[in-house]
PDB file of C-alpha atoms in Angstrom:
ATOM      1  CA  MET A1234      -0.187   0.040   0.086  1.00 43.00           C
ATOM      2  CA  ALA A1235       2.698   2.146   1.183  1.00 49.00           C
ATOM      3  CA  CYS A1236       4.629   1.385  -2.148  1.00 44.00           C
ATOM      4  CA  LEU A1237       1.706   2.195  -4.207  1.00 44.00           C
ATOM      5  CA  ALA A1238       1.146   5.565  -2.817  1.00 46.00           C
ATOM      6  CA  ARG A1239       4.745   6.376  -3.086  1.00 47.00           C
ATOM      7  CA  ARG A1240       4.612   5.559  -6.926  1.00 45.00           C
ATOM      8  CA  LEU A1241       1.421   7.759  -7.407  1.00 44.00           C
ATOM      9  CA  LEU A1242       2.834  10.655  -5.531  1.00 43.00           C
ATOM     10  CA  THR A1243       5.888  10.399  -7.537  1.00 46.00           C
ATOM     11  CA  CYS A1244       4.114  10.280 -10.763  1.00 42.00           C
ATOM     12  CA  ILE A1245       2.137  13.432  -9.472  1.00 43.00           C
ATOM     13  CA  SER A1246       5.219  15.234  -8.575  1.00 44.00           C
ATOM     14  CA  LEU A1247       6.782  14.610 -11.829  1.00 41.00           C
ATOM     15  CA  LEU A1248       3.859  16.060 -13.639  1.00 38.00           C
ATOM     16  CA  LEU A1249       3.885  18.915 -11.308  1.00 38.00           C
ATOM     17  CA  GLY A1250       7.635  19.480 -11.646  1.00 43.00           C
ATOM     18  CA  THR A1251       7.022  19.898 -15.385  1.00 39.00           C
ATOM     19  CA  LEU A1252       4.181  22.476 -14.600  1.00 39.00           C
ATOM     20  CA  SER A1253       6.265  24.422 -11.820  1.00 41.00           C
ATOM     21  CA  ALA A1254       9.750  25.360 -10.983  1.00 43.00           C
ATOM     22  CA  PRO A1255      12.572  22.753 -11.408  1.00 44.00           C
ATOM     23  CA  GLY A1256      13.214  22.391  -7.649  1.00 43.00           C
ATOM     24  CA  SER A1257       9.813  21.504  -6.443  1.00 37.00           C
ATOM     25  CA  THR A1258       9.828  17.778  -7.525  1.00 36.00           C
ATOM     26  CA  ALA A1259      12.600  16.733  -5.582  1.00 38.00           C
ATOM     27  CA  VAL A1260      10.912  18.380  -2.361  1.00 36.00           C
ATOM     28  CA  ALA A1261       7.754  16.534  -2.960  1.00 35.00           C
ATOM     29  CA  VAL A1262       9.485  13.274  -3.677  1.00 35.00           C
ATOM     30  CA  ALA A1263      11.521  13.561  -0.340  1.00 37.00           C
ATOM     31  CA  GLY A1264       8.158  14.234   1.656  1.00 37.00           C
ATOM     32  CA  ILE A1265       6.696  11.217   0.359  1.00 37.00           C
ATOM     33  CA  GLY A1266       9.626   9.179   1.506  1.00 39.00           C
ATOM     34  CA  GLN A1267       8.792  10.353   5.186  1.00 39.00           C
ATOM     35  CA  LEU A1268       5.322   8.779   5.069  1.00 38.00           C
ATOM     36  CA  ARG A1269       4.839   5.740   7.268  1.00 39.00           C
ATOM     37  CA  SER A1270       2.946   2.667   5.914  1.00 39.00           C
ATOM     38  CA  ARG A1271       0.534   2.463   8.850  1.00 42.00           C
ATOM     39  CA  GLY A1272       0.164   6.264   9.461  1.00 41.00           C
ATOM     40  CA  THR A1273      -2.110   8.571   8.025  1.00 37.00           C
ATOM     41  CA  ALA A1274      -1.526  11.082   4.943  1.00 41.00           C
ATOM     42  CA  ILE A1275      -2.509  14.706   4.763  1.00 48.00           C
ATOM     43  CA  GLY A1276      -3.992  14.166   8.551  1.00 44.00           C
ATOM     44  CA  VAL A1277      -7.096  12.031   7.410  1.00 45.00           C
ATOM     45  CA  SER A1278      -7.316   9.108   9.662  1.00 47.00           C
ATOM     46  CA  ARG A1279      -8.583   5.629   8.555  1.00 49.00           C
ATOM     47  CA  PRO A1280     -12.180   5.132   8.991  1.00 47.00           C
ATOM     48  CA  GLN A1281     -13.448   3.168  11.837  1.00 51.00           C
ATOM     49  CA  PRO A1282     -14.515  -0.764  10.741  1.00 51.00           C
ATOM     50  CA  ASP A1283     -17.341  -0.539  13.121  1.00 52.00           C
ATOM     51  CA  VAL A1284     -19.003   2.558  11.726  1.00 52.00           C
ATOM     52  CA  ASN A1285     -22.807   2.353  11.966  1.00 55.00           C
ATOM     53  CA  PHE A1286     -24.115   3.362   8.399  1.00 67.00           C
ATOM     54  CA  THR A1287     -27.642   3.719   7.599  1.00 79.00           C
ATOM     55  CA  SER A1288     -29.616   5.157   4.573  1.00 85.00           C
ATOM     56  CA  GLY A1289     -32.267   7.918   4.534  1.00 89.00           C
ATOM     57  CA  ILE A1290     -34.582   8.666   1.492  1.00 93.00           C
ATOM     58  CA  VAL A1291     -36.601  11.953   1.109  1.00 95.00           C
ATOM     59  CA  GLY A1292     -39.393  12.897  -1.426  1.00 96.00           C
ATOM     60  CA  ALA A1293     -42.351  14.744  -1.746  1.00 95.00           C
ATOM     61  CA  VAL A1294     -46.074  13.907  -2.652  1.00 95.00           C
ATOM     62  CA  TRP A1295     -48.355  16.399  -4.511  1.00 94.00           C
ATOM     63  CA  CYS A1296     -51.680  17.033  -5.994  1.00 91.00           C
ATOM     64  CA  LYS A1297     -51.787  18.698  -8.968  1.00 89.00           C
ATOM     65  CA  ASN A1298     -54.470  21.376 -10.002  1.00 84.00           C
ATOM     66  CA  CYS A1299     -56.129  21.185  -6.594  1.00 85.00           C
ATOM     67  CA  ARG A1300     -55.956  24.142  -4.257  1.00 85.00           C
ATOM     68  CA  TYR A1301     -55.620  22.408  -0.837  1.00 85.00           C
ATOM     69  CA  ALA A1302     -53.884  23.732   2.283  1.00 87.00           C
ATOM     70  CA  GLY A1303     -50.088  24.722   1.221  1.00 89.00           C
ATOM     71  CA  TYR A1304     -51.140  25.205  -2.377  1.00 88.00           C
ATOM     72  CA  LEU A1305     -48.040  26.662  -4.358  1.00 89.00           C
ATOM     73  CA  PRO A1306     -49.322  28.621  -7.079  1.00 90.00           C
ATOM     74  CA  SER A1307     -45.977  28.850  -8.948  1.00 90.00           C
ATOM     75  CA  LYS A1308     -46.218  25.049  -9.409  1.00 89.00           C
ATOM     76  CA  ASN A1309     -49.842  24.444  -9.323  1.00 89.00           C
ATOM     77  CA  VAL A1310     -49.456  21.673  -6.861  1.00 91.00           C
ATOM     78  CA  ALA A1311     -50.731  21.178  -3.191  1.00 91.00           C
ATOM     79  CA  PRO A1312     -49.147  18.874  -0.765  1.00 94.00           C
ATOM     80  CA  LEU A1313     -50.719  15.607   0.189  1.00 93.00           C
ATOM     81  CA  PRO A1314     -50.274  14.799   3.853  1.00 93.00           C
ATOM     82  CA  ASN A1315     -50.545  11.219   5.120  1.00 94.00           C
ATOM     83  CA  ALA A1316     -49.385   9.520   1.744  1.00 94.00           C
ATOM     84  CA  ALA A1317     -47.668   6.253   2.400  1.00 95.00           C
ATOM     85  CA  ALA A1318     -44.229   5.998   0.644  1.00 95.00           C
ATOM     86  CA  LEU A1319     -42.571   2.319   0.167  1.00 94.00           C
ATOM     87  CA  LEU A1320     -38.973   1.660  -0.155  1.00 93.00           C
ATOM     88  CA  ARG A1321     -38.160  -1.555  -2.006  1.00 92.00           C
ATOM     89  CA  CYS A1322     -34.771  -3.117  -2.645  1.00 89.00           C
ATOM     90  CA  ARG A1323     -33.902  -6.086  -4.193  1.00 89.00           C
ATOM     91  CA  ARG A1324     -30.586  -7.784  -5.024  1.00 87.00           C
ATOM     92  CA  GLY A1325     -30.867 -11.523  -5.943  1.00 87.00           C
ATOM     93  CA  ARG A1326     -32.685 -13.449  -3.394  1.00 89.00           C
ATOM     94  CA  GLN A1327     -32.505 -10.675  -0.709  1.00 86.00           C
ATOM     95  CA  ALA A1328     -35.054  -8.267  -0.366  1.00 88.00           C
ATOM     96  CA  MET A1329     -35.965  -5.539   2.043  1.00 87.00           C
ATOM     97  CA  SER A1330     -38.871  -2.769   2.365  1.00 90.00           C
ATOM     98  CA  ALA A1331     -39.450   0.109   4.640  1.00 91.00           C
ATOM     99  CA  TRP A1332     -42.250   2.666   4.776  1.00 94.00           C
ATOM    100  CA  GLY A1333     -42.583   6.322   5.558  1.00 95.00           C
ATOM    101  CA  THR A1334     -45.416   8.705   5.576  1.00 96.00           C
ATOM    102  CA  THR A1335     -45.736  12.495   4.292  1.00 95.00           C
ATOM    103  CA  ASP A1336     -45.977  15.122   6.964  1.00 95.00           C
ATOM    104  CA  ALA A1337     -48.370  18.109   6.521  1.00 93.00           C
ATOM    105  CA  ARG A1338     -46.019  19.862   3.989  1.00 94.00           C
ATOM    106  CA  GLY A1339     -46.196  16.526   1.749  1.00 94.00           C
ATOM    107  CA  TYR A1340     -42.592  15.458   2.530  1.00 96.00           C
ATOM    108  CA  PHE A1341     -41.480  12.011   3.775  1.00 96.00           C
ATOM    109  CA  MET A1342     -38.414  10.509   5.083  1.00 94.00           C
ATOM    110  CA  ILE A1343     -37.798   6.714   4.959  1.00 93.00           C
ATOM    111  CA  GLN A1344     -34.968   5.807   7.374  1.00 88.00           C
ATOM    112  CA  THR A1345     -33.245   2.226   7.065  1.00 84.00           C
ATOM    113  CA  ALA A1346     -30.949   0.478   9.624  1.00 75.00           C
ATOM    114  CA  GLU A1347     -28.177  -1.694   8.864  1.00 63.00           C
ATOM    115  CA  GLN A1348     -30.048  -4.242   6.847  1.00 60.00           C
ATOM    116  CA  ALA A1349     -29.922  -1.788   3.812  1.00 63.00           C
ATOM    117  CA  VAL A1350     -26.273  -2.559   3.726  1.00 65.00           C
ATOM    118  CA  PRO A1351     -25.979  -5.268   1.136  1.00 73.00           C
ATOM    119  CA  PHE A1352     -28.155  -3.116  -1.336  1.00 78.00           C
ATOM    120  CA  ALA A1353     -26.642  -0.378  -3.886  1.00 80.00           C
ATOM    121  CA  SER A1354     -28.975   2.335  -4.529  1.00 82.00           C
ATOM    122  CA  LYS A1355     -29.509   1.199  -8.109  1.00 86.00           C
ATOM    123  CA  ASP A1356     -31.278  -2.020  -6.273  1.00 87.00           C
ATOM    124  CA  CYS A1357     -33.967   0.136  -4.681  1.00 89.00           C
ATOM    125  CA  VAL A1358     -37.068   2.027  -5.906  1.00 93.00           C
ATOM    126  CA  VAL A1359     -39.443   4.180  -4.052  1.00 95.00           C
ATOM    127  CA  TYR A1360     -43.269   3.814  -4.719  1.00 95.00           C
ATOM    128  CA  VAL A1361     -46.266   5.868  -3.522  1.00 93.00           C
ATOM    129  CA  PRO A1362     -48.892   3.066  -4.030  1.00 91.00           C
ATOM    130  CA  ARG A1363     -51.815   5.573  -3.913  1.00 88.00           C
ATOM    131  CA  SER A1364     -52.892   8.820  -2.933  1.00 87.00           C
ATOM    132  CA  PRO A1365     -54.533   9.469   0.632  1.00 86.00           C
ATOM    133  CA  ARG A1366     -57.391  11.465  -1.333  1.00 82.00           C
ATOM    134  CA  ARG A1367     -58.323   8.549  -3.687  1.00 76.00           C
ATOM    135  CA  GLY A1368     -61.558  10.107  -5.117  1.00 73.00           C
ATOM    136  CA  ALA A1369     -60.450  13.947  -5.287  1.00 79.00           C
ATOM    137  CA  CYS A1370     -56.710  13.338  -6.516  1.00 85.00           C
ATOM    138  CA  GLY A1371     -56.044   9.813  -7.066  1.00 83.00           C
ATOM    139  CA  VAL A1372     -54.866   9.467 -10.429  1.00 85.00           C
ATOM    140  CA  ALA A1373     -50.747   9.007 -10.741  1.00 88.00           C
ATOM    141  CA  VAL A1374     -49.294  11.528 -12.900  1.00 87.00           C
ATOM    142  CA  LEU A1375     -45.548  11.286 -12.078  1.00 88.00           C
ATOM    143  CA  PRO A1376     -44.180   8.740 -11.898  1.00 86.00           C
ATOM    144  CA  ARG A1377     -47.170   6.681 -13.670  1.00 79.00           C
ATOM    145  CA  ARG A1378     -49.072   4.090 -11.752  1.00 75.00           C
ATOM    146  CA  ASN A1379     -46.785   1.224 -10.497  1.00 76.00           C
ATOM    147  CA  GLN A1380     -43.698   2.834 -11.831  1.00 84.00           C
ATOM    148  CA  GLY A1381     -41.369   3.744  -8.865  1.00 89.00           C
ATOM    149  CA  SER A1382     -38.724   6.379  -8.696  1.00 93.00           C
ATOM    150  CA  PRO A1383     -35.150   5.660  -8.652  1.00 92.00           C
ATOM    151  CA  LEU A1384     -32.833   6.768  -5.668  1.00 91.00           C
ATOM    152  CA  ARG A1385     -30.404   9.663  -6.390  1.00 92.00           C
ATOM    153  CA  PHE A1386     -27.678  10.358  -4.014  1.00 90.00           C
ATOM    154  CA  ARG A1387     -27.649  13.551  -2.234  1.00 91.00           C
ATOM    155  CA  GLU A1388     -25.260  13.819   0.555  1.00 90.00           C
ATOM    156  CA  TYR A1389     -23.758  12.148   3.597  1.00 87.00           C
ATOM    157  CA  VAL A1390     -24.911  13.274   6.921  1.00 86.00           C
ATOM    158  CA  THR A1391     -23.364  13.006  10.260  1.00 86.00           C
ATOM    159  CA  ARG A1392     -25.727  11.639  12.892  1.00 81.00           C
ATOM    160  CA  PRO A1393     -25.337  10.960  16.621  1.00 81.00           C
ATOM    161  CA  ASP A1394     -25.414   6.922  16.085  1.00 74.00           C
ATOM    162  CA  GLY A1395     -23.064   7.248  12.996  1.00 76.00           C
ATOM    163  CA  LEU A1396     -23.109   8.176   9.297  1.00 80.00           C
ATOM    164  CA  GLN A1397     -26.104   8.167   6.967  1.00 83.00           C
ATOM    165  CA  ALA A1398     -26.164   8.409   3.156  1.00 85.00           C
ATOM    166  CA  LEU A1399     -29.103  10.632   2.080  1.00 90.00           C
ATOM    167  CA  TYR A1400     -30.860  10.046  -1.234  1.00 92.00           C
ATOM    168  CA  THR A1401     -33.852  11.552  -2.835  1.00 94.00           C
ATOM    169  CA  ALA A1402     -36.634   9.876  -4.686  1.00 94.00           C
ATOM    170  CA  GLY A1403     -37.631  13.019  -6.072  1.00 94.00           C
ATOM    171  CA  ASN A1404     -41.583  14.229  -6.412  1.00 94.00           C
ATOM    172  CA  PHE A1405     -44.447  12.022  -6.705  1.00 94.00           C
ATOM    173  CA  VAL A1406     -47.582  13.910  -8.419  1.00 93.00           C
ATOM    174  CA  PHE A1407     -51.134  12.715  -8.379  1.00 91.00           C
ATOM    175  CA  GLY A1408     -54.087  14.604 -10.085  1.00 88.00           C
ATOM    176  CA  PRO A1409     -57.783  14.365 -10.371  1.00 86.00           C
ATOM    177  CA  ARG A1410     -59.470  12.884 -13.052  1.00 80.00           C
ATOM    178  CA  ASP A1411     -61.682  15.814 -13.408  1.00 77.00           C
ATOM    179  CA  PRO A1412     -59.983  18.973 -11.936  1.00 69.00           C
ATOM    180  CA  ALA A1413     -63.265  20.609 -11.223  1.00 72.00           C
ATOM    181  CA  ARG A1414     -63.896  18.054  -8.568  1.00 70.00           C
ATOM    182  CA  CYS A1415     -60.985  18.369  -6.229  1.00 73.00           C
ATOM    183  CA  GLY A1416     -63.074  17.855  -3.330  1.00 59.00           C
ATOM    184  CA  LEU A1417     -62.735  20.184  -0.020  1.00 49.00           C
ATOM    185  CA  GLN A1418     -60.713  23.414  -1.147  1.00 42.00           C
TER     186      GLN A1418
END
């Protein structure tokens, strides 16, 4: 490992030597020789093997063309509270499911425990099976019915119990069959 690091840094220093002053290459190579094989480089410590790693998935559920509480005129949508969101992960014979529910603003967060570790983000899809307002806003617009939304990585978040990878599933939009019949407004 140390040999590989020395070779890599030697190549980088040779490249830098062609772009900068002639004496800088020797200084960079001499500094590399001082690295210990079990130590750290550039002040970054090695990660602990027992880091608790979880995943969090966020998204939003909206009703298009209906002016419910929280209506956003710029997007012509209103949040749908109490919508159930389902995370499904599958790789070979292994499978996992986790549920979340939207808040009053239409946002949900599904948090997984360690059991999500065997799955990559490409193995997981989020579904919102149905709208909580089936009669008034029950037609799936985006994504279409029975199609889920893939996960997109957002950022790593440090939590008190470990590290969490935060993903987004995007927006789920439902609409009425007849916009004149949105129900209570």
